[in-house]
Structure formats: structure tokens, C-alpha cells
Amino acid sequence: MSAVPLRRSLLFVPGESRRKIEKSTTLPADSVVLDLEDAVAPANKPQARQIVREALQSLDFGTRERLVRVNAWQSGLLPDDVRDTIAARPDGYVIPKVNNVEELRHACAVIVEHARAQGLDAQRLAVLAIIETALGVMNLPAIAAFGAPLQALIFGADDLAADVGMIRTPSNLEVLYPRTAVAIAAAAYGLQAIDLVFFDLHDEAGLEAECRFGRQLGYSGKMVIHPAQLAVVNRAFSPSAEEIARAQRIIQAAEAHGYSAFALDGRMVDAPIIKQAQNVLARARAAGLIQ
Ligand code: COA
Ligand code: MG
């Protein structure tokens, strides 16, 4: 499998809207997710599949990753979603409401089967799983351990709230446990962790704060639902100039101290701090901010 792409921003675009899909090809999203699931009314699914297929075949998405969100395994719609879109060669599929590893295995088997039927290399297709049900949270260790082609876990807060009977608040405190659990499960198996949707389209400060906390938890990217959110999210999930400078100073000082514990600006630096600095520099490199 080729290198895992940078996924700071995953822009969701309703699969039934040719206009929004066209617009997405001009927007600064790392990944575009053409949605066949909850953005599309049940009666419009067949039509949306055709629109998505045709758009993937005819539009130039530039360097943006092209993903399709299919319907959940339990819906019974997933095989037709894959069958009708795979010939248009998306870069991968986003699978929602993954309850357990068996569902993920079934979904991946369908993808591989249809890819082979089209003479495509199934190994080139990425899979991203949304964890957004109580069962999905309970079964995180096995889901995260699935292996290729799974590249990322996405945390879906609002379906989870509906499933559990949570009451959503702007504080996000009610989802702190599953949000943390998804980030840790992803890290345990070398997967990317993609954070929840921010629904208020015009609250830039709120979005920025939510991005910052997601990063604090270990998330590397975020779902985006409106073009106005993209700049904030891309910036928030790229290390800042100050973070990069600080990380470079730590690494330089660590090299000078032979990687044993030392003090820098009145704070202790030892192996975990050095590892965090290395993480910052790796993310900066992936975002093209340093060499
Ligand atoms: N992708 C691409 N373009 C989008 C977009 C999106 N997700 N959301 C809005 N746009 C475009 C609009 O088409 C419009 O461009 P235009 O004037 O050239 O047509 C422009 O951005 C401004 O949009 P605006 O008028 O502010 O929003 P709206 O009322 O058209 O749409 C939503 C609001 C919420 C319906 C829309 O943002 C959307 O569809 N979001 C994604 C929904 C989704 O996929 N949900 C499932 C995943 S959680
Ligand atoms: Mg959902």
C-alpha cells in the first residue's frame, strides 16, 4: 500500500449535489468525502450513487483524496453503494457505524470483490471506519487491530449520542470518554484519528477551540461540513511556527545532552518530551512546513 495521505480536513459533500461536488474540487480540503449515507435521503440513494460515480469519473479533484462514504453494513445498502461507485476509482471508502470487526470484514470483502471484478488493485483502496455506536466503542480494540486496508478511525459524536441517549452540549464533556478511547485505539495500531463534526457553521472561535482540544487528545484531523471551516481546521491540525521552533530546540538540546534528562527554560525534558517534539516535527514534515 502506498503512503498514508495527510488527512487534516475531511470535507463531507452530499452525494446527490453535483453543485457541491463541483465546488469541493476548488476547496482546500485534504480529503473530499462524497456522501451516500446521512446527507442523502433514502429515496435518493440510487440517484446519488450515479451522481457520485459520474463526478468521480469526470471531475479533476487535483491532489485531494477522493473518498466515498457508503451506508452502514447493517443498512444492506453498502454492497450496491460499492458496486455502483468502484469503477470510478475512488481512493477509498468511509464506512459508518462500524459496530464490530465482523462488519468491517464484511464491508472490506465487498470492496475487494468489486475491485477485483473491475480489474482494479484492491490494495490501493483505503478504508476509514467511523466509530459512532455504543457497540463500536465497546469493540474498539478489535476494530482498531483489523489491519490493512484500515487507515483511520473517525469519531462520530452525534450518532453515538443518539445511540446512547446522551444529551449533547457545547462542552463535549459527555463524549470525552469515547472521544479519548477512539484516539487511543487508533494510536495503539498506528491509525490516524479523525475528530467529530462541529455543527455551528459560523462560530469560528468555537471551531478553533474544538480543534485545539482534539489535537490535545491526539487527533490528527477533523471532519468538515462547510467550506468556511476548512482554513481553521487545516491550520489547527498543522503545527504552528512556535510549536515547530520549540520542537526543533528540544531535539537540538537533546542531541547536545546525549538524550538524557535535562532542563530547558526551567522545565524538565526527557524521553517522552523528546518523542512529543519528534511527533510535532513529523506532522510539520507531512504538512510540507519543514523538510
Ligand atoms: N461541500 C461543498 N460545497 C459546499 C458544502 C460542502 N459540504 N457546503 C456548502 N457548500 C457550498 C455551497 O454550495 C455554496 O456554494 P455556491 O453558492 O457556489 O452553491 C457555498 O458553499 C456556501 O454554502 P451555504 O449557502 O453557506 O450553505 P448551504 O445552505 O448551501 O448548505 C449545508 C449548508 C449544511 C447543507 C452544507 O454545508 C452541507 O451540505 N454540508 C455537508 C452535509 C453532510 O455531508 N452531512 C453528512 C456528514 S456529517
Ligand atoms: Mg454518522
mmCIF file of C-alpha atoms and ligand atoms in Angstrom, residues 11-14 17 19-21 23-24 27 33 35 38-39 69 197 199 201-202 223-227, ligand 1:
data_model
loop_
_atom_site.group_PDB
_atom_site.id
_atom_site.type_symbol
_atom_site.label_atom_id
_atom_site.label_comp_id
_atom_site.label_asym_id
_atom_site.label_seq_id
_atom_site.Cartn_x
_atom_site.Cartn_y
_atom_site.Cartn_z
ATOM 1 C CA LEU A 11 -14.820 17.599 3.709
ATOM 2 C CA PHE A 12 -18.188 15.831 3.565
ATOM 3 C CA VAL A 13 -20.198 16.610 0.448
ATOM 4 C CA PRO A 14 -23.751 15.339 -0.131
ATOM 5 C CA SER A 17 -25.431 17.531 -5.035
ATOM 6 C CA ARG A 19 -23.048 21.530 -7.494
ATOM 7 C CA LYS A 20 -21.396 20.953 -4.103
ATOM 8 C CA ILE A 21 -19.233 18.166 -5.514
ATOM 9 C CA LYS A 23 -17.368 23.170 -5.600
ATOM 10 C CA SER A 24 -15.357 20.712 -3.498
ATOM 11 C CA LEU A 27 -11.658 23.950 -1.910
ATOM 12 C CA VAL A 33 -15.836 12.538 1.145
ATOM 13 C CA ASP A 35 -21.536 11.034 0.999
ATOM 14 C CA ASP A 38 -26.907 10.511 6.083
ATOM 15 C CA ALA A 39 -26.647 13.547 3.792
ATOM 16 C CA ARG A 69 -18.930 7.320 2.367
ATOM 17 C CA VAL A 197 -18.103 17.337 13.279
ATOM 18 C CA PHE A 199 -22.129 21.866 13.586
ATOM 19 C CA LEU A 201 -21.196 26.825 10.575
ATOM 20 C CA HIS A 202 -20.385 30.381 11.630
ATOM 21 C CA MET A 223 -14.493 16.044 9.671
ATOM 22 C CA VAL A 224 -15.639 19.248 7.964
ATOM 23 C CA ILE A 225 -19.137 20.026 6.676
ATOM 24 C CA HIS A 226 -18.831 23.526 5.210
ATOM 25 C CA PRO A 227 -16.189 25.348 3.141
HETATM 26 N N1 COA B 1 -19.186 20.800 0.223
HETATM 27 C C1 COA B 1 -19.011 21.572 -0.871
HETATM 28 N N2 COA B 1 -19.582 22.762 -1.037
HETATM 29 C C2 COA B 1 -20.373 23.208 -0.043
HETATM 30 C C3 COA B 1 -20.578 22.456 1.131
HETATM 31 C C4 COA B 1 -19.958 21.205 1.239
HETATM 32 N N3 COA B 1 -20.114 20.423 2.322
HETATM 33 N N4 COA B 1 -21.392 23.145 1.947
HETATM 34 C C5 COA B 1 -21.691 24.303 1.321
HETATM 35 N N5 COA B 1 -21.066 24.335 0.119
HETATM 36 C C6 COA B 1 -21.088 25.429 -0.847
HETATM 37 C C7 COA B 1 -22.493 25.804 -1.287
HETATM 38 O O1 COA B 1 -22.881 25.037 -2.409
HETATM 39 C C8 COA B 1 -22.325 27.260 -1.598
HETATM 40 O O2 COA B 1 -21.680 27.411 -2.840
HETATM 41 P P1 COA B 1 -22.464 28.008 -4.093
HETATM 42 O O3 COA B 1 -23.048 29.298 -3.617
HETATM 43 O O4 COA B 1 -21.414 28.145 -5.125
HETATM 44 O O5 COA B 1 -23.501 26.981 -4.417
HETATM 45 C C9 COA B 1 -21.309 27.730 -0.592
HETATM 46 O O6 COA B 1 -20.571 26.580 -0.233
HETATM 47 C C10 COA B 1 -21.922 28.364 0.640
HETATM 48 O O7 COA B 1 -22.847 27.464 1.193
HETATM 49 P P2 COA B 1 -24.003 27.932 2.168
HETATM 50 O O8 COA B 1 -25.056 28.629 1.372
HETATM 51 O O9 COA B 1 -23.398 28.667 3.296
HETATM 52 O O10 COA B 1 -24.533 26.561 2.719
HETATM 53 P P3 COA B 1 -25.822 25.736 2.235
HETATM 54 O O11 COA B 1 -27.020 26.314 2.908
HETATM 55 O O12 COA B 1 -25.806 25.614 0.755
HETATM 56 O O13 COA B 1 -25.523 24.303 2.845
HETATM 57 C C11 COA B 1 -25.239 22.606 4.450
HETATM 58 C C12 COA B 1 -25.447 24.094 4.238
HETATM 59 C C13 COA B 1 -25.035 22.327 5.930
HETATM 60 C C14 COA B 1 -26.458 21.838 3.934
HETATM 61 C C15 COA B 1 -23.971 22.202 3.651
HETATM 62 O O14 COA B 1 -22.879 22.877 4.181
HETATM 63 C C16 COA B 1 -23.714 20.731 3.557
HETATM 64 O O15 COA B 1 -24.270 20.063 2.701
HETATM 65 N N6 COA B 1 -22.801 20.164 4.406
HETATM 66 C C17 COA B 1 -22.449 18.784 4.362
HETATM 67 C C18 COA B 1 -23.572 17.908 4.879
HETATM 68 C C19 COA B 1 -23.124 16.491 5.006
HETATM 69 O O16 COA B 1 -22.417 15.969 4.156
HETATM 70 N N7 COA B 1 -23.525 15.819 6.099
HETATM 71 C C20 COA B 1 -23.130 14.488 6.358
HETATM 72 C C21 COA B 1 -21.823 14.390 7.056
HETATM 73 S S1 COA B 1 -21.884 14.907 8.735
#
